[in-house]
Coordinates of C-alpha atoms and ligand atoms in Angstrom, one line a residue:
Chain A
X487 CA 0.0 0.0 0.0
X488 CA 1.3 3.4 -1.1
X489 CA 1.9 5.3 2.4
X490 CA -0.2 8.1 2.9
X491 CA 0.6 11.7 2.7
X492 CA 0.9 14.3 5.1
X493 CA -1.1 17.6 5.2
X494 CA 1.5 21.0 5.0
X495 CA 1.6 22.6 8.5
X496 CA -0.6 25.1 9.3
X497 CA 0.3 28.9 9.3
X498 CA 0.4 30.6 12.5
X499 CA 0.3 33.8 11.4
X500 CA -3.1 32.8 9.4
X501 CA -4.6 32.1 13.1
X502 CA -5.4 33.8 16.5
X503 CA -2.9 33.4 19.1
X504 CA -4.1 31.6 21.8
X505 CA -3.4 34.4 24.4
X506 CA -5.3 37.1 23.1
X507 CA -6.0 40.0 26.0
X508 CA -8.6 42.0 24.3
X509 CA -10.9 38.7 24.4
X510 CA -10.6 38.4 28.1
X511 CA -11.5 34.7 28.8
X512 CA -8.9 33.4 26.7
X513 CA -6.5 34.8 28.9
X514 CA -7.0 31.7 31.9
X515 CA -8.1 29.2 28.9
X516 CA -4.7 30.1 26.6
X517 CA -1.9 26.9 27.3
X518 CA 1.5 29.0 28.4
X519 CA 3.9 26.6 27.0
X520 CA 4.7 26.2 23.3
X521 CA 2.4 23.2 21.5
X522 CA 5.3 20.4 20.7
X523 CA 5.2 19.8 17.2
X524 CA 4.3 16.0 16.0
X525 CA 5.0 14.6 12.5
X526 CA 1.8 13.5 11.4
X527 CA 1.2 9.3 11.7
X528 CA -1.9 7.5 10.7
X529 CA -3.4 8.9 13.7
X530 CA -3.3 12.2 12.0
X531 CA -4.0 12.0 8.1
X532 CA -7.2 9.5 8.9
X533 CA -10.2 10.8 10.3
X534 CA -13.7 10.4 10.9
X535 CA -15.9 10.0 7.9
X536 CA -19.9 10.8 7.2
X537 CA -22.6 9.9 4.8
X538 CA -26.1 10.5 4.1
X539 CA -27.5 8.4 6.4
X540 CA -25.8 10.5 9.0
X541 CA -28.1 13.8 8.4
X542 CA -31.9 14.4 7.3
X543 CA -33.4 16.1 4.6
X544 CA -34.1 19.4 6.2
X545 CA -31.0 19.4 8.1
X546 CA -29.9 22.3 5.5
X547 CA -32.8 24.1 5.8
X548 CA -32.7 26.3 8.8
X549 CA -35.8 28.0 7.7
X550 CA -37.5 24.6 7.7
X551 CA -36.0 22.4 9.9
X552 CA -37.6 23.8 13.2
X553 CA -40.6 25.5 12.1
X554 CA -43.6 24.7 14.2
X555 CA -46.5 26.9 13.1
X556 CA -44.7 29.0 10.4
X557 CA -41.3 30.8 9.3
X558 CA -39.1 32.4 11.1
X559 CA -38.7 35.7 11.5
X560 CA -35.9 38.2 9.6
X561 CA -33.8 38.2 6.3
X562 CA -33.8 34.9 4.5
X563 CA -30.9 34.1 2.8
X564 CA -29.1 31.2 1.5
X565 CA -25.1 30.9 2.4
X566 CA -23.2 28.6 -0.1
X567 CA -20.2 28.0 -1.5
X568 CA -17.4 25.3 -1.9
X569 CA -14.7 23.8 0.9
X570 CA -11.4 23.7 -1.0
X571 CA -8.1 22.9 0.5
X572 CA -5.1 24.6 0.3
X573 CA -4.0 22.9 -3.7
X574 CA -8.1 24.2 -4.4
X575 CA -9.1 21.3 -5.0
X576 CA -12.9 20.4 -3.7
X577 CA -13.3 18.7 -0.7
X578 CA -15.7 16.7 -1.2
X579 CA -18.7 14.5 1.0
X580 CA -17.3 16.7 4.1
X581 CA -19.5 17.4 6.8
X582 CA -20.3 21.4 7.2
X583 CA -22.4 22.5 10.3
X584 CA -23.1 25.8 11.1
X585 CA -25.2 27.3 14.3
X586 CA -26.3 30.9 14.9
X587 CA -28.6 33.1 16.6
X588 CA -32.5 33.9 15.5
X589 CA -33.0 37.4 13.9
X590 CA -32.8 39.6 16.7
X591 CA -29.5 38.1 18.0
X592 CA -30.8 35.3 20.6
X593 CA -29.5 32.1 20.5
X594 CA -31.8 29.4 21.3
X595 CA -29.6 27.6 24.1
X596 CA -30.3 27.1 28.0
X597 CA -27.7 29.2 29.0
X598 CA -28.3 32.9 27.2
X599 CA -30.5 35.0 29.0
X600 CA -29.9 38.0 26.5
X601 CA -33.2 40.1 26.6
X602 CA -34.3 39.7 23.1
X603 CA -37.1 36.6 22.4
X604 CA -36.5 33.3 20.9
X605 CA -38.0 32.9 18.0
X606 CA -40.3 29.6 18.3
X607 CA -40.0 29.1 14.6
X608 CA -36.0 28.8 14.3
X609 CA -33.6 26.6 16.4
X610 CA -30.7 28.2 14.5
X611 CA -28.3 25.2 13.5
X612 CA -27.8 23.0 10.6
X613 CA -25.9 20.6 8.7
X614 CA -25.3 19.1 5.3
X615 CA -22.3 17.2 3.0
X616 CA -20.4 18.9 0.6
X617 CA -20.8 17.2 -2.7
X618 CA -18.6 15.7 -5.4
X619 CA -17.5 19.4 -6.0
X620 CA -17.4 20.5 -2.4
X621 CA -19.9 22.4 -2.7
X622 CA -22.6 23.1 -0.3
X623 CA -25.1 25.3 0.7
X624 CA -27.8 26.4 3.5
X625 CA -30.9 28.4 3.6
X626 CA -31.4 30.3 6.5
X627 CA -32.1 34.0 8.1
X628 CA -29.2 36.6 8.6
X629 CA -28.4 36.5 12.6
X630 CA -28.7 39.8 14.5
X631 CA -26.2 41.0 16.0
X632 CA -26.0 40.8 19.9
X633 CA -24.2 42.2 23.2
X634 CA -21.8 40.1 25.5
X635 CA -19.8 40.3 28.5
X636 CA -16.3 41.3 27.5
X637 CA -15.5 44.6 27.8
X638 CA -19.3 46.5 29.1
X639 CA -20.4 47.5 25.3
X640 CA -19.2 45.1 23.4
X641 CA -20.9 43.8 20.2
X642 CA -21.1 40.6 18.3
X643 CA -21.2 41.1 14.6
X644 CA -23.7 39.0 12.3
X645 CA -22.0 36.0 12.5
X646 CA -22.8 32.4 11.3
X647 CA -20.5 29.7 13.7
X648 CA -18.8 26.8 10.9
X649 CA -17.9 23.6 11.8
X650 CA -16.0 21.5 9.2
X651 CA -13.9 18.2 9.2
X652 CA -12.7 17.8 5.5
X653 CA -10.8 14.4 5.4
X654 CA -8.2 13.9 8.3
X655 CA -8.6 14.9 12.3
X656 CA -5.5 17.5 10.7
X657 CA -7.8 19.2 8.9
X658 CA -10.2 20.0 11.9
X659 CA -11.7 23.8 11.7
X660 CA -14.4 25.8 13.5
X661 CA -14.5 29.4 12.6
X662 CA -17.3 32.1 12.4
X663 CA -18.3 34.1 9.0
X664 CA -19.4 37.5 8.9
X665 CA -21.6 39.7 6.8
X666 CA -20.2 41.8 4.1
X667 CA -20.8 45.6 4.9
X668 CA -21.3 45.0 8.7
X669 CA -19.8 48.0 10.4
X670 CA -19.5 46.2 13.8
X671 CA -16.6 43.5 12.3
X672 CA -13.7 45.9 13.3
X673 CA -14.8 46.6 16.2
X674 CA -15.3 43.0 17.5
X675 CA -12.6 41.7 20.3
X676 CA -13.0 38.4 18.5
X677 CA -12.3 39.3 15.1
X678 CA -9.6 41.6 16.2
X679 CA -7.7 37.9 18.0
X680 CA -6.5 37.6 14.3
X681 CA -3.5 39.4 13.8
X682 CA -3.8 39.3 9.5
X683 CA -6.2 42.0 7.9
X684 CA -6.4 39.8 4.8
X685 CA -7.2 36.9 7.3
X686 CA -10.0 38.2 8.6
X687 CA -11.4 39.0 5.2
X688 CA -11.2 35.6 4.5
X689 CA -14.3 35.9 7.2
X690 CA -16.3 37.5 5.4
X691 CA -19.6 36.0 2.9
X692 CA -19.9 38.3 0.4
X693 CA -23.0 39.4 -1.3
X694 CA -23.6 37.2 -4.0
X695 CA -27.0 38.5 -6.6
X696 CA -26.1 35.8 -9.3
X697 CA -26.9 33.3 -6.4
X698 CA -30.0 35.1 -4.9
X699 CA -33.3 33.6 -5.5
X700 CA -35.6 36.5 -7.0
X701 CA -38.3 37.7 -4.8
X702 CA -37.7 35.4 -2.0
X703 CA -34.0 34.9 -0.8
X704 CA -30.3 37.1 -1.4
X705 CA -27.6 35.1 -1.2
X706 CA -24.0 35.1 0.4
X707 CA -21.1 33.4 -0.7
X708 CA -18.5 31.8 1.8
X709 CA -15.9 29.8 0.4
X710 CA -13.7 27.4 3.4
X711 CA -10.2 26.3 2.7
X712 CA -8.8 23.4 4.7
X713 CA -5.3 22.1 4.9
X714 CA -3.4 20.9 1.7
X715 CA -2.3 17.7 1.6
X716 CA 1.6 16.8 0.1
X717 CA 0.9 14.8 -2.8
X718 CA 5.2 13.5 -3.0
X719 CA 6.6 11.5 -0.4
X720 CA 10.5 11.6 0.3
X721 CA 12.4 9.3 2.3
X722 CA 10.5 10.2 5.6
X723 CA 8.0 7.8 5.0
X724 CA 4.8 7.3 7.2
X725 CA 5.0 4.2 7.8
X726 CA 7.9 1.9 7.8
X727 CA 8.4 -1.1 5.3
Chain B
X1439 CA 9.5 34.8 -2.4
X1440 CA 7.8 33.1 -5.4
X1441 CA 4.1 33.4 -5.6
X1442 CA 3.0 30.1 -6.3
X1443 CA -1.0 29.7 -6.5
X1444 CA -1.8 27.7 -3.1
X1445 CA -4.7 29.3 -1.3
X1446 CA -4.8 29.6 2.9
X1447 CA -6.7 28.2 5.1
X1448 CA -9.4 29.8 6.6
X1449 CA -8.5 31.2 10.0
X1450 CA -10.1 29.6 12.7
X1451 CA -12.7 31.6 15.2
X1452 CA -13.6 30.1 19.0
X1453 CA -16.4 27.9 19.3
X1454 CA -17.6 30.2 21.7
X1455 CA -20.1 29.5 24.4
X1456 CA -23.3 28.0 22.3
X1457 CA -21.5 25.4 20.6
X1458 CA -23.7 23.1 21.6
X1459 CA -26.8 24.4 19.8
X1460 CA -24.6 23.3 16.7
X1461 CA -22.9 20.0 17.4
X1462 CA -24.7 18.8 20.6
X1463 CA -28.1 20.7 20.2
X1464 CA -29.9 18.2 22.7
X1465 CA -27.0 19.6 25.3
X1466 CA -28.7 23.5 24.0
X1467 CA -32.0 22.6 25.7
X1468 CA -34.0 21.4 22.0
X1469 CA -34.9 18.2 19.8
X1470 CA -33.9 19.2 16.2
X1471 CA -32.2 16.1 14.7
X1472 CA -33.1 12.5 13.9
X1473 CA -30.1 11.7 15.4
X1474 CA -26.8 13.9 17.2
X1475 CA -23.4 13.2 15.7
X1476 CA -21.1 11.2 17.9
X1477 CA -22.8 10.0 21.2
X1478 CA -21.3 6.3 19.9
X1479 CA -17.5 5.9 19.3
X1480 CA -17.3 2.0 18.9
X1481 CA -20.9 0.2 18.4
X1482 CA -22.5 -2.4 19.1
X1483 CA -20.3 -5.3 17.0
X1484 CA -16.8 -3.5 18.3
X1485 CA -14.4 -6.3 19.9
X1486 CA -12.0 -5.6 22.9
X1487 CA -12.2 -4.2 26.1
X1488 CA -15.4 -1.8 26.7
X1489 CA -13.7 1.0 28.8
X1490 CA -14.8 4.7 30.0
X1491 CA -13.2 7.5 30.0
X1492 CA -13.7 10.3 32.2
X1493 CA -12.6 14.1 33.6
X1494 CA -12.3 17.4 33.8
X1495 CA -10.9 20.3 31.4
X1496 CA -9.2 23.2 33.7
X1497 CA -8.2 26.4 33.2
X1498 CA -5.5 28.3 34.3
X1499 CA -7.4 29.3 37.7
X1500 CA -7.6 25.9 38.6
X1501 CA -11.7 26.0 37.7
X1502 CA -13.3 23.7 35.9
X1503 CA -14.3 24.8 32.2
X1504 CA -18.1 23.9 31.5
X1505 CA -18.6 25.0 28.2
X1506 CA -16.1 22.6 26.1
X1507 CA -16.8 20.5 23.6
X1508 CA -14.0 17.4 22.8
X1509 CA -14.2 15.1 20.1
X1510 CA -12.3 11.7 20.1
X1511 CA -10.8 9.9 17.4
X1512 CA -9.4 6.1 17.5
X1513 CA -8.4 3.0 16.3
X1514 CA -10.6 -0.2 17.2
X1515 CA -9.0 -3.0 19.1
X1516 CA -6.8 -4.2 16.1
X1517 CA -5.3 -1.0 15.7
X1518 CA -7.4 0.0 12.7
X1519 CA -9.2 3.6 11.6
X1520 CA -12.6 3.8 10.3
X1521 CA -11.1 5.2 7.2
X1522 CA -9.8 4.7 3.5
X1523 CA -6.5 4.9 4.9
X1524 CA -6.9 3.0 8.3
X1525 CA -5.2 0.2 8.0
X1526 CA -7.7 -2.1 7.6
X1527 CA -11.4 -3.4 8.6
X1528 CA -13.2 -2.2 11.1
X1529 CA -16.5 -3.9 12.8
X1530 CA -19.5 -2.6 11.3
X1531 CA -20.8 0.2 13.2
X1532 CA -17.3 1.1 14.5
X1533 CA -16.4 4.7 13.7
X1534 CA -13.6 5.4 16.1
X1535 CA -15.6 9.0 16.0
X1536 CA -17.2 11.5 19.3
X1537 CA -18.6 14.0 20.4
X1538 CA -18.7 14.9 24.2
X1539 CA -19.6 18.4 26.0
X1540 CA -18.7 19.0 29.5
X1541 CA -21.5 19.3 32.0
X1542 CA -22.9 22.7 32.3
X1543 CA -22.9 22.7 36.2
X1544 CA -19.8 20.3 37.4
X1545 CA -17.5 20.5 34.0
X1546 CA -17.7 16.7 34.3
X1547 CA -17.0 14.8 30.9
X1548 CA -16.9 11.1 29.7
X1549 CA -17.1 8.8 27.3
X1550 CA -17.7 5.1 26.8
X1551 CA -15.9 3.3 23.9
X1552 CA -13.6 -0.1 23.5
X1553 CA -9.9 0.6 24.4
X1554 CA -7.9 0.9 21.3
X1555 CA -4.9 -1.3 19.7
X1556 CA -1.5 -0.2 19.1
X1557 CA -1.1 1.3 15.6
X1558 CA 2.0 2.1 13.1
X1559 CA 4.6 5.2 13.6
X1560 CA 6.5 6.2 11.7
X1561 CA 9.5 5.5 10.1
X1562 CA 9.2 1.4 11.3
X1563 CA 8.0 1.9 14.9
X1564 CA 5.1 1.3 17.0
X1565 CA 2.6 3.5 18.6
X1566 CA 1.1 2.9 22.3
X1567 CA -2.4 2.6 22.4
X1568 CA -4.3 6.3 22.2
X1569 CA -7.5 8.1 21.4
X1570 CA -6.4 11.5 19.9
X1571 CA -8.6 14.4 21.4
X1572 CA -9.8 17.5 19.9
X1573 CA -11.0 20.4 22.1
X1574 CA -12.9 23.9 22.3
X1575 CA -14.2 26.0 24.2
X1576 CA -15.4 29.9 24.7
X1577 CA -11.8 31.6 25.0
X1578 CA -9.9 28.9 23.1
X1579 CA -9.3 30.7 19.8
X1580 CA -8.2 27.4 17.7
X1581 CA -9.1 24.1 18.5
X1582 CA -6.4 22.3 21.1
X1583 CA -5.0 18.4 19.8
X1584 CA -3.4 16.0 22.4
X1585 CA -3.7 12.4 23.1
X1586 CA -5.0 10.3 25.9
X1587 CA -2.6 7.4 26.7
X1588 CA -3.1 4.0 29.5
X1589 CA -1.5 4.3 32.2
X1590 CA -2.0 0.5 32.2
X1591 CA 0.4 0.2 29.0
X1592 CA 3.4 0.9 30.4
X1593 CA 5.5 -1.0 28.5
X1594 CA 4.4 0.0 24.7
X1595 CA 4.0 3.4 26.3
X1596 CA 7.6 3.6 27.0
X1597 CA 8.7 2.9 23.4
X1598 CA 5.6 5.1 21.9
X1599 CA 7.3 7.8 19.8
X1600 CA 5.4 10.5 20.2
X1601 CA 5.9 10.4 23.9
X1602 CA 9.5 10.0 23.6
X1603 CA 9.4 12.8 21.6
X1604 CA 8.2 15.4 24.3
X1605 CA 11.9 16.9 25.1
X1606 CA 10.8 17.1 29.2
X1607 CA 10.2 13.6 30.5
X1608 CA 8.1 15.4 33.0
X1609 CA 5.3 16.6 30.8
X1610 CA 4.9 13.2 29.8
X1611 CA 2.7 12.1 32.4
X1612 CA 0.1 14.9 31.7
X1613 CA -1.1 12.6 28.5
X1614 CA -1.6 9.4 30.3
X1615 CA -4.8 8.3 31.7
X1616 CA -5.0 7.4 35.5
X1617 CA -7.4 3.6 35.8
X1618 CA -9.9 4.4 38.2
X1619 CA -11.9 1.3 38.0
X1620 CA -15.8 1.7 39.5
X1621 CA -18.9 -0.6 40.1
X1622 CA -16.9 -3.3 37.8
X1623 CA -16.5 -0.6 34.9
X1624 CA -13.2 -0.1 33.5
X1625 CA -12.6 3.7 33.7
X1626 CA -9.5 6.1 32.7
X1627 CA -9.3 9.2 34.2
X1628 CA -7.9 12.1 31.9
X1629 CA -7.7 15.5 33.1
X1630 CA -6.8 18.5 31.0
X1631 CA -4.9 21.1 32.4
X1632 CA -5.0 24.4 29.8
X1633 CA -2.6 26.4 31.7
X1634 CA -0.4 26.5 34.7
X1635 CA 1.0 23.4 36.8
X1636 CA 0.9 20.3 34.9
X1637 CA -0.2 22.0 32.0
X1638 CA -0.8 19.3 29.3
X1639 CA 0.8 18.4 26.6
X1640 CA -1.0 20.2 23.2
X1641 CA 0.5 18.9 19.5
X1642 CA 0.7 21.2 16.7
X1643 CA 0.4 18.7 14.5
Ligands
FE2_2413 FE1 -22.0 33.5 18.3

């Protein structure tokens, strides 16, 4: 069997820091000591794999998929777009889910108590599987934004939470998107824990007409690049034989 | 530098403090999905030892965090990945996959899976038995990798490379899971420590 491959390292200066004062609580949650670095094994380049049977038919549909006696409330919109790695190639069958809050920025979850109401028509998460061209998509309303306890008036831009797994427990990401146009991104503690400008406008869906749905939904674009994957192996082979 | 086409990965955000309503929604307080992602690591058909696993995720003032979610990927008992490139079968139903949040009001996590087998290094050598853990949290701005080793593998985990390959042999212990046996269940107890004494080992990997 032709050993496996291993996925380039990742750049630091493409991520936040773990210690990052301006977002206080990662100050007692940020490790002190340097992560020690681990050429990738088996353990690394495999990971866990999902298929249709795992997810259910409205599981995209975030207007739909918790609608008890009508539609949500707010903007509907539909997020897509395609989960590449870092050679751009698609990554395919790959599990994206996403969670939010409802319209006027309330998350429906036990433990916010932020003043604005749940919406009894949105649950506000979702999932689907990218297909053969990585490409996915969602239909949803635009979050609000919200308040939270950082500094006293700190505000959450529209934002969109993304969990995605791609093909090895390497390429492992959860990251947030934000909205085009929003004023409130520069001002955010959490977006301002990455150091790269052009990082964070990696962040942001853009507005995307072609992909709106006339008289019923805009669209926004958000593309997701995971690790690359070496596609030569030298003499440091993987695994020994 | 040349400017050869690659594109960058997306930067990563924190999970932040509703994670659950995304990956664990029943955890969130609501009943969305058929079924949650991840509440079974080995099945039903998995052979070897059914074990537990079980702790705590604390932060640098000693306090238990209670808004983490950690996901665990292993090998079955043979030493194989449920994947293309696992190195081999796998009992049907056996992912090697989960999903686990810590308890809202103790911080308290665990997990109930078969323990795995030893599986290949590189280079020719032998890895020790050990289920690879993935973990965020509110304030964690890029998910944190380590590994849970058995304390009750001393032998394979004194040749395990990865261990060895921690320069300070005293931050070796901080990866390996303490038995703490209970009502005839096989339990490990696995601890993370984000910051300060004992901090645990984290991979870039
Ligand atoms: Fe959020």
């Amino acid at each position: 069997m032709k050993p496996p491959a291993e996925y380039y390292q990742r750049d630091p200066d493409r991520h936040p820091p773990a210690l990052t004062p301006g977002y206080k609580t990662s100050v007692a949650r940020s490790p002190r000591l340097a992560p020690i670095s681990l050429e990738q094994s088996i353990s690394e380049i495999t990971g866990p794999t999902f298929g249709p049977s795992d997810i259910g038919p409205l599981d995209h549909d975030l207007i739909r998929n918790y609608a008890k006696t009508g539609d949500p409330i707010g903007e509907r919109i539909i997020l897509h777009g395609r989960v590449l790695d870092e050679n751009a190639r698609p990554v395919p069958n790959t599990l994206v889910e996403i969670w939010q809050a409802n319209a006027g920025g309330r998350y429906r979850h036990v433990n916010d108590r932020y003043l604005a109401p749940i919406d009894p028509n949105f649950g506000g998460c979702g999932r689907t599987l990218t297909d053969s061209d990585g490409y996915y998509f969602f239909r949803t309303v635009k979050p609000g934004a919200y308040p939270w306890r950082n500094r006293i008036n700190n505000w959450r831009p529209a934002h969109i939470h993304v969990s995605v797994f791609g093909a090895s427990f390497s390429q492992r990401l959860i990251t947030q998107l934000y909205f085009e146009g929003d004023p409130l991104i520069p001002l955010c503690p959490i977006v301002q824990t990455i150091p790269d400008p052009t990082a964070v406008e990696a962040l942001i869906a853009r507005l995307d007409m072609n992909a709106s749905v006339p008289l019923d939904s805009i669209a926004y674009r958000f593309d997701i690049v995971l690790r690359g994957r070496r596609s030569t192996l030298f003499e440091n082979r993987l695994e020994g034989n | 530098m040349t400017d050869l086409p690659y594109l960058k990965e997306t930067p990563s955000q924190t999970a932040g403090p509703y994670v659950h309503i995304g990956l664990s929604p029943g955890a969130a307080g609501f009943d969305i999905y058929d079924h949650e992602l991840g509440h079974d690591i080995a099945g039903p058909n998995a052979k070897g030892q059914r074990i537990r696993v079980e702790g705590l995720v604390i932060d640098g003032t000693g306090s238990p965090i209670k808004d983490v979610m950690l996901e665990a990927w292993q090998a079955n008992a043979a030493g194989h990945y449920a994947h293309a490139q696992g190195g081999g079968p796998v009992e049907d139903g056996f992912r090697g996959w989960g999903r686990v949040i810590t308890d809202f009001a103790t911080g308290e996590w665990g997990f109930d899976t078969v323990k795995p087998g030893q599986v290949p290094g590189r280079n020719g050598t032998t890895q020790a038995p050990h289920i690879s853990l993935w973990l965020v949290a509110r304030g964690i701005n890029l998910g944190l990798h380590t590994r849970l080793y058995f304390e009750d593998e001393a032998d394979a985990n004194a040749a395990d490379p990865v261990l060895n390959g921690i320069e300070w042999a005293s931050r070796r212990p901080t990866l390996i899971a303490r038995r703490a046996d209970r009502d005839g269940h096989v339990i490990y107890r696995f601890d993370i420590r984000i910051q300060g004494d004992a901090e645990t080992v984290f991979f870039e990997i």
